[in-house]
GROMACS .gro file of C-alpha atoms in nm:
model
  177
    1UNK     CA    1   3.459   1.786   1.448
    2UNK     CA    2   3.167   1.944   1.322
    3UNK     CA    3   3.296   1.972   0.953
    4UNK     CA    4   3.376   1.591   0.972
    5UNK     CA    5   3.056   1.538   1.001
    6UNK     CA    6   2.921   1.814   0.771
    7UNK     CA    7   3.119   1.644   0.516
    8UNK     CA    8   2.993   1.333   0.592
    9UNK     CA    9   2.623   1.460   0.536
   10UNK     CA   10   2.744   1.586   0.167
   11UNK     CA   11   2.851   1.214   0.072
   12UNK     CA   12   2.495   1.074   0.207
   13UNK     CA   13   2.315   1.345  -0.057
   14UNK     CA   14   2.584   1.329  -0.258
   15UNK     CA   15   2.478   0.936  -0.299
   16UNK     CA   16   2.123   0.978  -0.359
   17UNK     CA   17   2.168   1.276  -0.611
   18UNK     CA   18   2.424   0.989  -0.793
   19UNK     CA   19   2.711   1.235  -0.812
   20UNK     CA   20   2.997   0.968  -0.680
   21UNK     CA   21   3.256   1.257  -0.847
   22UNK     CA   22   3.174   1.510  -0.535
   23UNK     CA   23   3.014   1.172  -0.260
   24UNK     CA   24   3.344   1.074  -0.372
   25UNK     CA   25   3.504   1.407  -0.213
   26UNK     CA   26   3.329   1.461   0.018
   27UNK     CA   27   3.393   1.164   0.192
   28UNK     CA   28   3.806   1.204   0.103
   29UNK     CA   29   3.745   1.487   0.310
   30UNK     CA   30   3.570   1.376   0.625
   31UNK     CA   31   3.864   1.090   0.590
   32UNK     CA   32   4.109   1.332   0.617
   33UNK     CA   33   3.932   1.609   0.891
   34UNK     CA   34   3.898   1.308   1.083
   35UNK     CA   35   4.209   1.146   1.069
   36UNK     CA   36   4.401   1.502   1.140
   37UNK     CA   37   4.170   1.467   1.465
   38UNK     CA   38   4.198   1.128   1.550
   39UNK     CA   39   3.877   1.120   1.555
   40UNK     CA   40   3.821   0.711   1.543
   41UNK     CA   41   3.411   0.656   1.527
   42UNK     CA   42   3.445   0.896   1.196
   43UNK     CA   43   3.754   0.722   1.027
   44UNK     CA   44   3.573   0.446   1.061
   45UNK     CA   45   3.210   0.496   0.877
   46UNK     CA   46   3.426   0.698   0.624
   47UNK     CA   47   3.630   0.412   0.560
   48UNK     CA   48   3.291   0.172   0.504
   49UNK     CA   49   3.131   0.447   0.267
   50UNK     CA   50   3.464   0.496   0.061
   51UNK     CA   51   3.413   0.116   0.088
   52UNK     CA   52   3.091   0.123  -0.025
   53UNK     CA   53   3.089   0.382  -0.303
   54UNK     CA   54   3.442   0.201  -0.466
   55UNK     CA   55   3.250  -0.095  -0.518
   56UNK     CA   56   2.990   0.120  -0.710
   57UNK     CA   57   3.293   0.264  -0.886
   58UNK     CA   58   3.349  -0.070  -0.993
   59UNK     CA   59   3.649  -0.116  -0.764
   60UNK     CA   60   3.643  -0.394  -0.562
   61UNK     CA   61   4.004  -0.408  -0.469
   62UNK     CA   62   3.992  -0.042  -0.331
   63UNK     CA   63   3.638  -0.103  -0.197
   64UNK     CA   64   3.807  -0.403   0.029
   65UNK     CA   65   4.080  -0.163   0.195
   66UNK     CA   66   3.889   0.069   0.305
   67UNK     CA   67   3.649  -0.201   0.415
   68UNK     CA   68   3.875  -0.421   0.590
   69UNK     CA   69   4.055  -0.059   0.751
   70UNK     CA   70   3.656   0.024   0.895
   71UNK     CA   71   3.652  -0.360   1.029
   72UNK     CA   72   3.974  -0.310   1.227
   73UNK     CA   73   3.857   0.021   1.353
   74UNK     CA   74   3.515  -0.143   1.469
   75UNK     CA   75   3.694  -0.404   1.655
   76UNK     CA   76   3.926  -0.152   1.864
   77UNK     CA   77   3.645   0.085   1.946
   78UNK     CA   78   3.391  -0.198   2.006
   79UNK     CA   79   3.138   0.020   1.770
   80UNK     CA   80   2.854  -0.238   1.797
   81UNK     CA   81   2.622  -0.043   1.652
   82UNK     CA   82   2.776   0.086   1.326
   83UNK     CA   83   2.947  -0.237   1.329
   84UNK     CA   84   2.651  -0.413   1.207
   85UNK     CA   85   2.692  -0.283   0.901
   86UNK     CA   86   3.058  -0.374   0.831
   87UNK     CA   87   3.022  -0.730   0.771
   88UNK     CA   88   2.740  -0.695   0.564
   89UNK     CA   89   2.957  -0.458   0.343
   90UNK     CA   90   3.203  -0.693   0.316
   91UNK     CA   91   3.017  -0.958   0.260
   92UNK     CA   92   2.871  -0.771  -0.077
   93UNK     CA   93   3.205  -0.671  -0.152
   94UNK     CA   94   3.322  -1.055  -0.133
   95UNK     CA   95   2.973  -1.154  -0.346
   96UNK     CA   96   3.127  -0.893  -0.636
   97UNK     CA   97   3.422  -1.056  -0.633
   98UNK     CA   98   3.285  -1.352  -0.637
   99UNK     CA   99   3.396  -1.523  -0.299
  100UNK     CA  100   3.051  -1.683  -0.214
  101UNK     CA  101   3.196  -1.854   0.051
  102UNK     CA  102   3.360  -1.531   0.232
  103UNK     CA  103   3.025  -1.351   0.148
  104UNK     CA  104   2.772  -1.579   0.319
  105UNK     CA  105   3.012  -1.616   0.637
  106UNK     CA  106   2.978  -1.222   0.648
  107UNK     CA  107   2.663  -1.144   0.601
  108UNK     CA  108   2.575  -1.402   0.880
  109UNK     CA  109   2.809  -1.255   1.110
  110UNK     CA  110   2.625  -0.907   0.984
  111UNK     CA  111   2.285  -1.046   1.079
  112UNK     CA  112   2.387  -1.208   1.383
  113UNK     CA  113   2.564  -0.877   1.567
  114UNK     CA  114   2.243  -0.637   1.385
  115UNK     CA  115   1.972  -0.910   1.597
  116UNK     CA  116   2.172  -0.849   1.888
  117UNK     CA  117   2.169  -0.505   1.953
  118UNK     CA  118   1.852  -0.484   1.811
  119UNK     CA  119   1.973  -0.260   1.500
  120UNK     CA  120   1.668  -0.297   1.233
  121UNK     CA  121   1.857  -0.082   0.996
  122UNK     CA  122   2.141  -0.305   0.969
  123UNK     CA  123   1.955  -0.611   0.962
  124UNK     CA  124   1.716  -0.541   0.658
  125UNK     CA  125   2.058  -0.466   0.517
  126UNK     CA  126   2.110  -0.818   0.578
  127UNK     CA  127   1.809  -0.966   0.482
  128UNK     CA  128   1.842  -0.797   0.172
  129UNK     CA  129   2.181  -0.909   0.074
  130UNK     CA  130   2.060  -1.286   0.161
  131UNK     CA  131   1.798  -1.279  -0.058
  132UNK     CA  132   1.977  -1.080  -0.305
  133UNK     CA  133   2.283  -1.444  -0.272
  134UNK     CA  134   2.001  -1.704  -0.286
  135UNK     CA  135   1.831  -1.510  -0.610
  136UNK     CA  136   2.124  -1.537  -0.761
  137UNK     CA  137   2.216  -1.895  -0.643
  138UNK     CA  138   1.803  -1.909  -0.826
  139UNK     CA  139   1.759  -2.069  -0.464
  140UNK     CA  140   1.384  -1.989  -0.487
  141UNK     CA  141   1.289  -2.093  -0.141
  142UNK     CA  142   1.584  -1.932   0.014
  143UNK     CA  143   1.561  -1.586  -0.109
  144UNK     CA  144   1.156  -1.526  -0.035
  145UNK     CA  145   1.259  -1.655   0.349
  146UNK     CA  146   1.421  -1.383   0.375
  147UNK     CA  147   1.262  -1.163   0.170
  148UNK     CA  148   1.002  -1.212   0.374
  149UNK     CA  149   1.214  -1.135   0.676
  150UNK     CA  150   1.368  -0.832   0.509
  151UNK     CA  151   0.931  -0.731   0.480
  152UNK     CA  152   0.885  -0.803   0.835
  153UNK     CA  153   1.165  -0.610   0.968
  154UNK     CA  154   1.176  -0.328   0.720
  155UNK     CA  155   0.783  -0.240   0.852
  156UNK     CA  156   0.907  -0.282   1.244
  157UNK     CA  157   1.206  -0.031   1.135
  158UNK     CA  158   0.824   0.197   1.083
  159UNK     CA  159   1.042   0.481   0.826
  160UNK     CA  160   1.253   0.434   0.551
  161UNK     CA  161   1.617   0.588   0.577
  162UNK     CA  162   1.816   0.428   0.331
  163UNK     CA  163   1.738   0.384  -0.034
  164UNK     CA  164   1.740  -0.001   0.022
  165UNK     CA  165   1.459   0.001   0.265
  166UNK     CA  166   1.231   0.119   0.045
  167UNK     CA  167   0.878  -0.122   0.047
  168UNK     CA  168   0.870  -0.076  -0.318
  169UNK     CA  169   1.229  -0.298  -0.283
  170UNK     CA  170   1.070  -0.540  -0.033
  171UNK     CA  171   0.804  -0.652  -0.303
  172UNK     CA  172   1.023  -0.661  -0.624
  173UNK     CA  173   1.200  -0.954  -0.416
  174UNK     CA  174   0.946  -1.099  -0.334
  175UNK     CA  175   0.822  -1.085  -0.673
  176UNK     CA  176   1.194  -1.216  -0.751
  177UNK     CA  177   1.198  -1.496  -0.515
   0.00000   0.00000   0.00000
């Protein structure tokens, strides 16, 4: 329904202005409406976004719970485009929880899916995640490699539709690598 979508869009706006309480409200509202109307695709997106938000709120167990729900629905729907984000976001949750092996595995799954779908937005996120992963491991060659892939893919994208795709982020990662 339009109302679920509008709440989803308001949640994105609240994320941009860092009003996480209102973002949480709008995501929960989008999820409630989508569940009532059985809109699986919107349920998937809302769950994944809730997972990302709970991670920002330092609630990694809740984050993982919602992200895994999104993953399950994404597999059921065979939604190959948006689904590319989900393994990347689950990997990030595992990284924050300290499970580096699972994080790395999910990152590579997300990147593989994004390449198959030629979904550059998800691909930039994947390269950014791997760049950060290797920076944290102090593996500068690998972090630089992924920073350069991040830069090339971001430039191919031609536009910035997310905060993590800003060209400044690209050059910060390259500098740190």
